[in-house]
Amino acid sequence: MESEIRPAGILARPYALTTVGAWSLVFLAAFESLAVTTIMPVVTSDLNGRGLYALAFSSTLAAGVVGMVAIGSWADRRGPAVPLFAAIAVFATGLAVAGTAVSMPVFVAARFLQGLGAGGITVALYVLVALVYPAALHIRIFGAFASAWVLPSMIGPFVAGYVAEALSWHWVFLGVVALVAVAGGLMLPAVRGRDRARADRVPASAADARRVVEAAVVAGSVVALSSLGGLDRAVAWLLAPPAVVVIGIALRHLVPPGTYRIRAGLPAAVVLCGAAGGVFFGTEVYLPLLLHDRYGLPTWLSGVTLTAGAVAWALASAVQGRLSDRLDPGTALRAGAVLLAGGAALELATVVLHLHPAVAAAGWFLAGAGMGTLYPRISTLVLALSAPGEEGFNTAAKSITDAVGGSASLAVAGLLFALAPFTGPFVFTTLLGVVTVLIAVRVAVTAR
């Protein structure tokens, strides 16, 4: 009877290749994203493109939002197989173009393709999860996906730096192309027969095209908002509210109805993802700078704090996968939000009270544990609350709010940093952490 109640694990025979292939695709997208940060100074120096440094990052973010919407809609209409491999092909093409780029404009275009493909891969994989794995295994596979993002944060910068010095920065991209091909090959058995029958496929509509355009507007506005820190302070604060309004208007058709009202259920779960991302990423970017400037720690040592958060994220994700349905989802959501908010509050306390830097590391360990607890549960809940045929749209909405929440938080934190270094951003993210706890309590009611 036990075997009937408890399904096989995600590495059991029916799911092993799918799990390894999907995990590898998420890992490679994450590795590429984090590795680029390490080698970008070398790339821009070699290609004489320091003036396009920021655009090489923002173009990827913008393309990712568009890729999520376009591939999510496509996967809902015909199934995940063809959209997934189309996204893999675009991602691999971007890697190949970047690895052979001889000018910075070409490199930026390659980064756009990488973001477009990576965003599409994420959503297509979520749709595939809904079709391949039983609901009882969703929390485990999403926990595995979370670990696939955390591991590159620990090894990506070192590996990328070593390859760039020993060979060339070009091989950081070209080497990943072959690995993407292998990961894609592992997915073939999983996607075979998963597309809708030809008679059941839904043709593209004007609404689908409108959502892609709106995604592009959202992405462009987020990039513009993120760029305000380089302007005069008064001008930046003058332009920030209109940018936020444009994002809000364009985003309304890309998220479930009731999202702006934080309606209990799916809308609140989507908002929770964006709020949590805003707390984490809005705080994280300033931690190495705090430890380096205020405490005089060397760069490698200040980065240990980020590693602590990454390790905690991985451990909490693994715990979620093991506990599965034995832990009440509502309890997990509330606990994760409290850990995240507490971590942000400890960073604020470190700055205000001039505490030992070990407190900052401990706080970020808590925040990482909070994210590792929250994200797999949110992903599982979004799929559970999605009607058949809406998995692509809803998972895209979750990913978009995550990207927009993190980017908008970074932009606001940057503006506040100019007014009150470190204190301003950490007050903002701590308050946002409190809001995240309140949203988690609302979501927890649905997750019972």
Short mmCIF file of C-alpha atoms in Angstrom, two decimals:
data_model
loop_
_atom_site.label_atom_id
_atom_site.label_comp_id
_atom_site.label_asym_id
_atom_site.label_seq_id
_atom_site.Cartn_x
_atom_site.Cartn_y
_atom_site.Cartn_z
CA MET A 1 0.00 0.00 0.00
CA GLU A 2 2.86 2.34 0.79
CA SER A 3 4.06 2.19 -2.83
CA GLU A 4 0.57 3.23 -3.97
CA ILE A 5 0.48 6.19 -1.59
CA ARG A 6 4.01 7.46 -2.09
CA PRO A 7 5.05 7.84 -5.76
CA ALA A 8 8.52 7.01 -7.05
CA GLY A 9 11.14 9.73 -6.63
CA ILE A 10 12.17 12.19 -9.33
CA LEU A 11 15.24 10.05 -10.11
CA ALA A 12 13.25 6.83 -10.40
CA ARG A 13 13.10 5.08 -13.78
CA PRO A 14 10.04 6.88 -15.25
CA TYR A 15 11.47 10.34 -14.55
CA ALA A 16 15.26 10.03 -14.34
CA LEU A 17 16.22 11.31 -17.80
CA THR A 18 13.67 14.12 -17.63
CA THR A 19 14.92 15.18 -14.20
CA VAL A 20 18.58 15.14 -15.21
CA GLY A 21 17.92 16.91 -18.51
CA ALA A 22 15.67 19.59 -17.01
CA TRP A 23 18.02 20.16 -14.06
CA SER A 24 20.94 20.48 -16.48
CA LEU A 25 19.15 23.08 -18.61
CA VAL A 26 18.30 25.19 -15.54
CA PHE A 27 21.86 24.78 -14.25
CA LEU A 28 23.44 25.85 -17.56
CA ALA A 29 21.18 28.90 -17.88
CA ALA A 30 22.07 29.88 -14.31
CA PHE A 31 25.78 29.23 -14.84
CA GLU A 32 25.83 31.39 -17.95
CA SER A 33 24.02 34.20 -16.15
CA LEU A 34 26.38 34.21 -13.17
CA ALA A 35 29.57 33.51 -15.09
CA VAL A 36 29.08 36.52 -17.34
CA THR A 37 29.26 38.83 -14.33
CA THR A 38 32.75 37.54 -13.60
CA ILE A 39 34.20 37.84 -17.09
CA MET A 40 32.40 40.98 -18.31
CA PRO A 41 35.30 43.33 -17.48
CA VAL A 42 37.56 41.17 -19.66
CA VAL A 43 34.99 40.99 -22.45
CA THR A 44 34.37 44.73 -22.58
CA SER A 45 38.10 45.45 -22.49
CA ASP A 46 38.82 42.99 -25.29
CA LEU A 47 35.95 44.26 -27.45
CA ASN A 48 36.51 47.93 -26.56
CA GLY A 49 32.92 48.17 -25.35
CA ARG A 50 32.97 49.47 -21.79
CA GLY A 51 30.26 51.98 -22.74
CA LEU A 52 27.85 49.08 -23.37
CA TYR A 53 28.67 47.31 -20.10
CA ALA A 54 25.26 47.86 -18.47
CA LEU A 55 23.34 47.16 -21.68
CA ALA A 56 24.92 43.71 -21.90
CA PHE A 57 23.06 42.84 -18.69
CA SER A 58 19.82 44.77 -19.16
CA SER A 59 19.28 43.40 -22.67
CA THR A 60 19.27 39.88 -21.23
CA LEU A 61 16.71 40.83 -18.59
CA ALA A 62 14.46 42.47 -21.19
CA ALA A 63 14.63 39.49 -23.53
CA GLY A 64 13.91 37.07 -20.68
CA VAL A 65 10.55 38.68 -19.92
CA VAL A 66 9.57 38.54 -23.60
CA GLY A 67 10.71 34.93 -23.86
CA MET A 68 8.62 33.91 -20.85
CA VAL A 69 5.44 35.37 -22.32
CA ALA A 70 5.97 34.19 -25.90
CA ILE A 71 7.01 30.63 -25.05
CA GLY A 72 4.41 30.33 -22.26
CA SER A 73 1.60 31.28 -24.62
CA TRP A 74 2.93 28.98 -27.35
CA ALA A 75 3.23 26.04 -24.92
CA ASP A 76 -0.35 26.54 -23.75
CA ARG A 77 -1.61 26.51 -27.35
CA ARG A 78 0.18 23.40 -28.64
CA GLY A 79 2.08 21.74 -25.77
CA PRO A 80 5.64 22.15 -24.46
CA ALA A 81 7.77 20.04 -26.83
CA VAL A 82 8.35 22.32 -29.82
CA PRO A 83 8.42 25.55 -27.74
CA LEU A 84 11.02 24.01 -25.39
CA PHE A 85 13.38 23.00 -28.18
CA ALA A 86 12.86 26.32 -29.94
CA ALA A 87 13.92 28.08 -26.72
CA ILE A 88 16.93 25.75 -26.36
CA ALA A 89 17.95 26.51 -29.94
CA VAL A 90 17.71 30.28 -29.38
CA PHE A 91 19.72 30.02 -26.14
CA ALA A 92 22.42 27.90 -27.82
CA THR A 93 22.57 30.31 -30.76
CA GLY A 94 23.10 33.20 -28.36
CA LEU A 95 25.95 31.32 -26.69
CA ALA A 96 27.58 30.56 -30.05
CA VAL A 97 27.28 34.16 -31.25
CA ALA A 98 28.71 35.48 -27.96
CA GLY A 99 31.58 33.00 -28.11
CA THR A 100 32.56 34.15 -31.59
CA ALA A 101 31.76 37.87 -31.20
CA VAL A 102 34.40 40.32 -32.42
CA SER A 103 32.53 43.51 -31.52
CA MET A 104 30.53 44.68 -28.52
CA PRO A 105 27.26 45.33 -30.45
CA VAL A 106 27.32 41.72 -31.67
CA PHE A 107 28.00 40.53 -28.13
CA VAL A 108 25.03 42.54 -26.78
CA ALA A 109 22.81 41.03 -29.48
CA ALA A 110 24.01 37.59 -28.41
CA ARG A 111 23.12 38.37 -24.80
CA PHE A 112 19.62 39.31 -25.98
CA LEU A 113 19.24 35.90 -27.63
CA GLN A 114 20.50 34.17 -24.48
CA GLY A 115 17.90 35.94 -22.35
CA LEU A 116 15.13 35.18 -24.84
CA GLY A 117 16.01 31.49 -24.83
CA ALA A 118 16.60 31.18 -21.08
CA GLY A 119 13.26 32.82 -20.26
CA GLY A 120 11.48 30.49 -22.66
CA ILE A 121 13.25 27.39 -21.30
CA THR A 122 12.09 28.19 -17.77
CA VAL A 123 8.41 28.43 -18.67
CA ALA A 124 8.41 25.47 -21.08
CA LEU A 125 9.99 23.28 -18.39
CA TYR A 126 7.28 24.27 -15.91
CA VAL A 127 4.59 23.25 -18.38
CA LEU A 128 6.41 19.95 -18.96
CA VAL A 129 6.59 19.33 -15.22
CA ALA A 130 2.80 19.63 -15.01
CA LEU A 131 2.44 16.95 -17.69
CA VAL A 132 5.21 14.50 -16.72
CA TYR A 133 5.31 14.45 -12.91
CA PRO A 134 2.43 13.66 -10.55
CA ALA A 135 1.42 16.50 -8.24
CA ALA A 136 3.05 14.79 -5.26
CA LEU A 137 6.47 15.14 -6.93
CA HIS A 138 6.16 18.79 -7.96
CA ILE A 139 7.71 20.08 -4.74
CA ARG A 140 10.71 17.78 -5.25
CA ILE A 141 11.42 18.75 -8.83
CA PHE A 142 11.05 22.45 -8.05
CA GLY A 143 13.42 21.99 -5.13
CA ALA A 144 15.89 20.44 -7.58
CA PHE A 145 15.45 23.42 -9.92
CA ALA A 146 16.22 25.77 -7.03
CA SER A 147 19.45 23.89 -6.28
CA ALA A 148 20.37 24.19 -9.96
CA TRP A 149 20.41 27.97 -9.52
CA VAL A 150 22.29 27.90 -6.24
CA LEU A 151 25.20 25.67 -7.27
CA PRO A 152 26.40 28.03 -10.04
CA SER A 153 26.53 30.87 -7.51
CA MET A 154 29.18 28.87 -5.66
CA ILE A 155 31.26 27.56 -8.57
CA GLY A 156 30.31 29.73 -11.56
CA PRO A 157 32.55 32.75 -10.90
CA PHE A 158 35.60 30.57 -10.14
CA VAL A 159 35.15 28.31 -13.20
CA ALA A 160 34.46 31.22 -15.54
CA GLY A 161 37.49 33.14 -14.26
CA TYR A 162 39.75 30.11 -14.62
CA VAL A 163 38.57 29.33 -18.18
CA ALA A 164 38.95 32.97 -19.21
CA GLU A 165 42.53 33.10 -17.90
CA ALA A 166 43.65 29.63 -19.00
CA LEU A 167 42.00 29.67 -22.45
CA SER A 168 39.87 32.68 -23.41
CA TRP A 169 36.60 34.27 -22.34
CA HIS A 170 35.15 32.98 -25.63
CA TRP A 171 35.23 29.42 -24.29
CA VAL A 172 33.04 30.32 -21.33
CA PHE A 173 30.23 30.55 -23.89
CA LEU A 174 31.35 28.02 -26.50
CA GLY A 175 31.95 25.33 -23.90
CA VAL A 176 28.37 25.60 -22.68
CA VAL A 177 26.93 25.10 -26.19
CA ALA A 178 27.93 21.43 -26.26
CA LEU A 179 26.53 20.87 -22.76
CA VAL A 180 23.21 22.46 -23.77
CA ALA A 181 23.01 20.05 -26.71
CA VAL A 182 23.53 17.08 -24.38
CA ALA A 183 20.91 18.35 -21.90
CA GLY A 184 18.45 18.88 -24.72
CA GLY A 185 19.04 15.34 -25.95
CA LEU A 186 18.14 13.98 -22.52
CA MET A 187 14.77 15.71 -22.79
CA LEU A 188 13.72 13.95 -26.01
CA PRO A 189 12.04 10.93 -24.35
CA ALA A 190 10.13 13.22 -21.97
CA VAL A 191 8.62 15.45 -24.65
CA ARG A 192 7.71 12.71 -27.12
CA GLY A 193 3.94 12.71 -27.47
CA ARG A 194 3.43 15.62 -25.06
CA ASP A 195 2.20 18.13 -27.62
CA ARG A 196 -1.51 18.52 -28.24
CA ALA A 197 -3.09 16.62 -31.11
CA ARG A 198 -3.24 18.77 -34.23
CA ALA A 199 -7.02 19.11 -33.94
CA ASP A 200 -6.74 20.35 -30.35
CA ARG A 201 -4.14 23.04 -30.99
CA VAL A 202 -5.25 26.62 -30.48
CA PRO A 203 -4.14 29.16 -33.10
CA ALA A 204 -2.35 32.32 -32.06
CA SER A 205 -4.69 35.21 -31.35
CA ALA A 206 -4.49 38.98 -31.25
CA ALA A 207 -4.43 38.69 -27.45
CA ASP A 208 -1.27 36.56 -27.64
CA ALA A 209 0.45 39.17 -29.81
CA ARG A 210 -0.68 41.93 -27.45
CA ARG A 211 0.84 40.12 -24.47
CA VAL A 212 4.20 39.82 -26.23
CA VAL A 213 4.16 43.55 -27.00
CA GLU A 214 3.21 44.35 -23.41
CA ALA A 215 6.04 42.11 -22.18
CA ALA A 216 8.44 44.11 -24.32
CA VAL A 217 7.11 47.36 -22.83
CA VAL A 218 7.51 45.97 -19.30
CA ALA A 219 11.04 44.83 -20.04
CA GLY A 220 12.04 48.14 -21.60
CA SER A 221 10.57 50.10 -18.70
CA VAL A 222 12.37 47.93 -16.14
CA VAL A 223 15.66 48.49 -17.96
CA ALA A 224 14.99 52.23 -18.03
CA LEU A 225 14.14 52.22 -14.33
CA SER A 226 17.33 50.31 -13.56
CA SER A 227 19.36 52.89 -15.49
CA LEU A 228 18.14 55.93 -13.54
CA GLY A 229 20.94 55.62 -10.99
CA GLY A 230 23.35 57.11 -13.51
CA LEU A 231 21.33 60.32 -13.87
CA ASP A 232 21.15 63.43 -11.72
CA ARG A 233 19.39 62.59 -8.45
CA ALA A 234 16.50 65.02 -8.97
CA VAL A 235 15.94 63.86 -12.53
CA ALA A 236 16.05 60.22 -11.44
CA TRP A 237 13.37 60.69 -8.79
CA LEU A 238 11.27 62.64 -11.27
CA LEU A 239 11.39 59.86 -13.88
CA ALA A 240 11.03 56.90 -11.52
CA PRO A 241 7.25 57.21 -10.83
CA PRO A 242 6.26 57.38 -14.53
CA ALA A 243 8.42 54.31 -15.22
CA VAL A 244 6.67 52.41 -12.43
CA VAL A 245 3.25 53.45 -13.76
CA VAL A 246 4.13 52.26 -17.26
CA ILE A 247 5.28 48.91 -15.84
CA GLY A 248 2.03 48.57 -13.89
CA ILE A 249 -0.14 49.35 -16.91
CA ALA A 250 1.71 47.03 -19.27
CA LEU A 251 1.91 44.22 -16.71
CA ARG A 252 -1.81 43.98 -15.99
CA HIS A 253 -2.55 41.54 -18.85
CA LEU A 254 0.52 39.42 -18.11
CA VAL A 255 -0.63 38.35 -14.64
CA PRO A 256 -3.80 36.58 -13.42
CA PRO A 257 -6.89 38.71 -12.73
CA GLY A 258 -6.91 39.95 -9.15
CA THR A 259 -3.13 40.18 -8.88
CA TYR A 260 -3.15 43.92 -8.14
CA ARG A 261 -5.71 43.31 -5.39
CA ILE A 262 -3.58 40.43 -4.05
CA ARG A 263 -6.67 38.25 -4.21
CA ALA A 264 -6.27 34.99 -2.25
CA GLY A 265 -5.20 32.04 -4.35
CA LEU A 266 -3.20 32.20 -7.56
CA PRO A 267 -2.96 36.03 -7.74
CA ALA A 268 -1.51 36.30 -4.22
CA ALA A 269 0.98 33.49 -4.95
CA VAL A 270 2.24 35.39 -8.01
CA VAL A 271 2.61 38.60 -5.99
CA LEU A 272 4.44 36.70 -3.23
CA CYS A 273 7.09 35.57 -5.69
CA GLY A 274 7.74 39.15 -6.84
CA ALA A 275 7.84 40.54 -3.30
CA ALA A 276 10.23 37.84 -2.08
CA GLY A 277 12.52 38.41 -5.07
CA GLY A 278 12.49 42.13 -4.34
CA VAL A 279 13.60 41.59 -0.73
CA PHE A 280 16.35 39.15 -1.58
CA PHE A 281 17.93 40.73 -4.64
CA GLY A 282 17.46 44.30 -3.43
CA THR A 283 19.52 43.43 -0.35
CA GLU A 284 22.06 41.02 -1.82
CA VAL A 285 23.67 43.42 -4.26
CA TYR A 286 24.86 45.72 -1.45
CA LEU A 287 26.27 43.13 0.94
CA PRO A 288 29.72 42.69 -0.66
CA LEU A 289 30.00 46.45 -0.99
CA LEU A 290 29.08 46.92 2.69
CA LEU A 291 31.65 44.42 3.90
CA HIS A 292 34.34 45.80 1.62
CA ASP A 293 33.77 49.53 2.22
CA ARG A 294 32.64 49.62 5.85
CA TYR A 295 34.61 46.68 7.26
CA GLY A 296 37.61 46.61 4.93
CA LEU A 297 37.24 42.93 4.08
CA PRO A 298 38.95 41.67 0.90
CA THR A 299 36.71 40.95 -2.06
CA TRP A 300 36.96 37.18 -1.78
CA LEU A 301 36.04 37.24 1.91
CA SER A 302 33.10 39.61 1.49
CA GLY A 303 31.75 37.21 -1.12
CA VAL A 304 31.59 34.45 1.50
CA THR A 305 28.41 36.07 2.80
CA LEU A 306 26.72 35.48 -0.55
CA THR A 307 27.95 31.90 -0.51
CA ALA A 308 26.33 31.45 2.91
CA GLY A 309 23.01 32.54 1.42
CA ALA A 310 23.47 30.21 -1.56
CA VAL A 311 24.26 27.24 0.67
CA ALA A 312 21.21 27.94 2.86
CA TRP A 313 19.00 28.25 -0.24
CA ALA A 314 20.23 24.86 -1.49
CA LEU A 315 19.79 23.20 1.91
CA ALA A 316 16.27 24.56 2.38
CA SER A 317 15.31 23.48 -1.14
CA ALA A 318 16.58 19.99 -0.41
CA VAL A 319 14.59 19.90 2.82
CA GLN A 320 11.44 20.93 0.93
CA GLY A 321 12.00 18.13 -1.55
CA ARG A 322 12.39 15.55 1.22
CA LEU A 323 9.52 16.73 3.37
CA SER A 324 7.22 17.00 0.36
CA ASP A 325 3.61 16.72 1.54
CA ARG A 326 4.60 15.90 5.12
CA LEU A 327 4.98 19.63 5.84
CA ASP A 328 1.89 21.80 5.62
CA PRO A 329 2.38 24.15 2.63
CA GLY A 330 0.91 27.11 4.51
CA THR A 331 3.36 26.63 7.37
CA ALA A 332 6.26 26.43 4.92
CA LEU A 333 5.20 29.66 3.18
CA ARG A 334 4.87 31.58 6.43
CA ALA A 335 8.15 30.24 7.79
CA GLY A 336 10.01 31.05 4.58
CA ALA A 337 8.70 34.62 4.52
CA VAL A 338 9.62 35.17 8.18
CA LEU A 339 13.16 33.84 7.61
CA LEU A 340 13.59 36.09 4.58
CA ALA A 341 12.30 39.19 6.36
CA GLY A 342 14.42 38.39 9.41
CA GLY A 343 17.51 38.08 7.26
CA ALA A 344 16.91 41.51 5.69
CA ALA A 345 16.30 43.01 9.13
CA LEU A 346 19.63 41.64 10.40
CA GLU A 347 21.45 43.38 7.53
CA LEU A 348 19.77 46.65 8.54
CA ALA A 349 20.73 46.07 12.19
CA THR A 350 24.33 45.39 11.15
CA VAL A 351 24.52 48.78 9.43
CA VAL A 352 22.68 50.84 12.04
CA LEU A 353 24.30 49.26 15.11
CA HIS A 354 27.72 48.63 13.51
CA LEU A 355 27.58 44.95 14.41
CA HIS A 356 30.25 42.38 13.62
CA PRO A 357 30.26 41.29 9.93
CA ALA A 358 29.51 37.74 11.10
CA VAL A 359 26.01 39.00 11.89
CA ALA A 360 25.59 40.00 8.24
CA ALA A 361 26.66 36.50 7.17
CA ALA A 362 24.22 34.92 9.64
CA GLY A 363 21.44 37.19 8.41
CA TRP A 364 22.05 36.22 4.82
CA PHE A 365 22.06 32.55 5.74
CA LEU A 366 18.55 33.09 7.15
CA ALA A 367 17.45 34.96 4.03
CA GLY A 368 18.78 32.18 1.77
CA ALA A 369 16.93 29.59 3.85
CA GLY A 370 13.78 31.66 3.46
CA MET A 371 14.09 31.73 -0.33
CA GLY A 372 14.84 28.02 -0.48
CA THR A 373 11.70 27.38 1.53
CA LEU A 374 9.46 29.77 -0.40
CA TYR A 375 10.29 29.29 -4.06
CA PRO A 376 9.62 25.55 -4.48
CA ARG A 377 6.35 25.94 -2.57
CA ILE A 378 5.23 28.91 -4.68
CA SER A 379 6.02 27.07 -7.93
CA THR A 380 4.09 24.01 -6.74
CA LEU A 381 1.12 26.13 -5.69
CA VAL A 382 0.98 28.01 -9.00
CA LEU A 383 0.75 24.74 -10.93
CA ALA A 384 -1.80 23.31 -8.49
CA LEU A 385 -4.05 26.35 -8.92
CA SER A 386 -3.72 26.47 -12.72
CA ALA A 387 -6.49 25.16 -14.93
CA PRO A 388 -5.44 22.79 -17.75
CA GLY A 389 -4.00 24.80 -20.62
CA GLU A 390 -3.11 27.76 -18.40
CA GLU A 391 0.11 26.41 -16.88
CA GLY A 392 2.29 28.30 -19.35
CA PHE A 393 0.60 31.65 -18.77
CA ASN A 394 0.58 31.33 -14.99
CA THR A 395 4.16 30.11 -14.63
CA ALA A 396 5.25 32.88 -16.98
CA ALA A 397 3.38 35.35 -14.77
CA LYS A 398 5.20 34.01 -11.71
CA SER A 399 8.59 34.29 -13.43
CA ILE A 400 7.81 37.76 -14.76
CA THR A 401 6.80 39.13 -11.37
CA ASP A 402 9.96 37.56 -9.94
CA ALA A 403 12.12 39.34 -12.53
CA VAL A 404 10.22 42.62 -12.33
CA GLY A 405 10.09 42.55 -8.52
CA GLY A 406 13.82 41.96 -8.21
CA SER A 407 14.76 44.52 -10.86
CA ALA A 408 12.40 47.21 -9.58
CA SER A 409 13.65 46.64 -6.04
CA LEU A 410 17.24 47.03 -7.23
CA ALA A 411 16.32 50.27 -8.96
CA VAL A 412 14.60 51.73 -5.88
CA ALA A 413 17.41 50.53 -3.63
CA GLY A 414 19.91 52.23 -5.92
CA LEU A 415 18.09 55.54 -5.69
CA LEU A 416 17.90 55.25 -1.89
CA PHE A 417 21.57 54.34 -1.68
CA ALA A 418 22.41 57.73 -3.18
CA LEU A 419 20.42 59.40 -0.36
CA ALA A 420 21.58 57.20 2.54
CA PRO A 421 24.28 54.65 1.69
CA PHE A 422 23.38 51.15 2.94
CA THR A 423 20.81 52.39 5.46
CA GLY A 424 18.37 53.54 2.77
CA PRO A 425 18.31 50.30 0.75
CA PHE A 426 18.16 48.06 3.84
CA VAL A 427 15.28 50.03 5.40
CA PHE A 428 13.40 49.60 2.12
CA THR A 429 14.03 45.85 1.81
CA THR A 430 13.23 45.27 5.50
CA LEU A 431 9.86 46.99 5.09
CA LEU A 432 9.28 44.99 1.91
CA GLY A 433 10.10 41.89 3.95
CA VAL A 434 7.28 42.72 6.37
CA VAL A 435 4.92 43.10 3.40
CA THR A 436 6.12 39.73 2.11
CA VAL A 437 5.18 38.08 5.42
CA LEU A 438 1.68 39.57 5.22
CA ILE A 439 1.26 38.32 1.64
CA ALA A 440 2.54 34.87 2.65
CA VAL A 441 -0.10 34.68 5.38
CA ARG A 442 -2.76 35.42 2.76
CA VAL A 443 -1.38 32.81 0.36
CA ALA A 444 -1.10 30.24 3.16
CA VAL A 445 -4.90 30.22 3.54
CA THR A 446 -5.20 28.84 -0.01
CA ALA A 447 -2.30 26.42 0.40
CA ARG A 448 -3.91 24.42 3.22
#
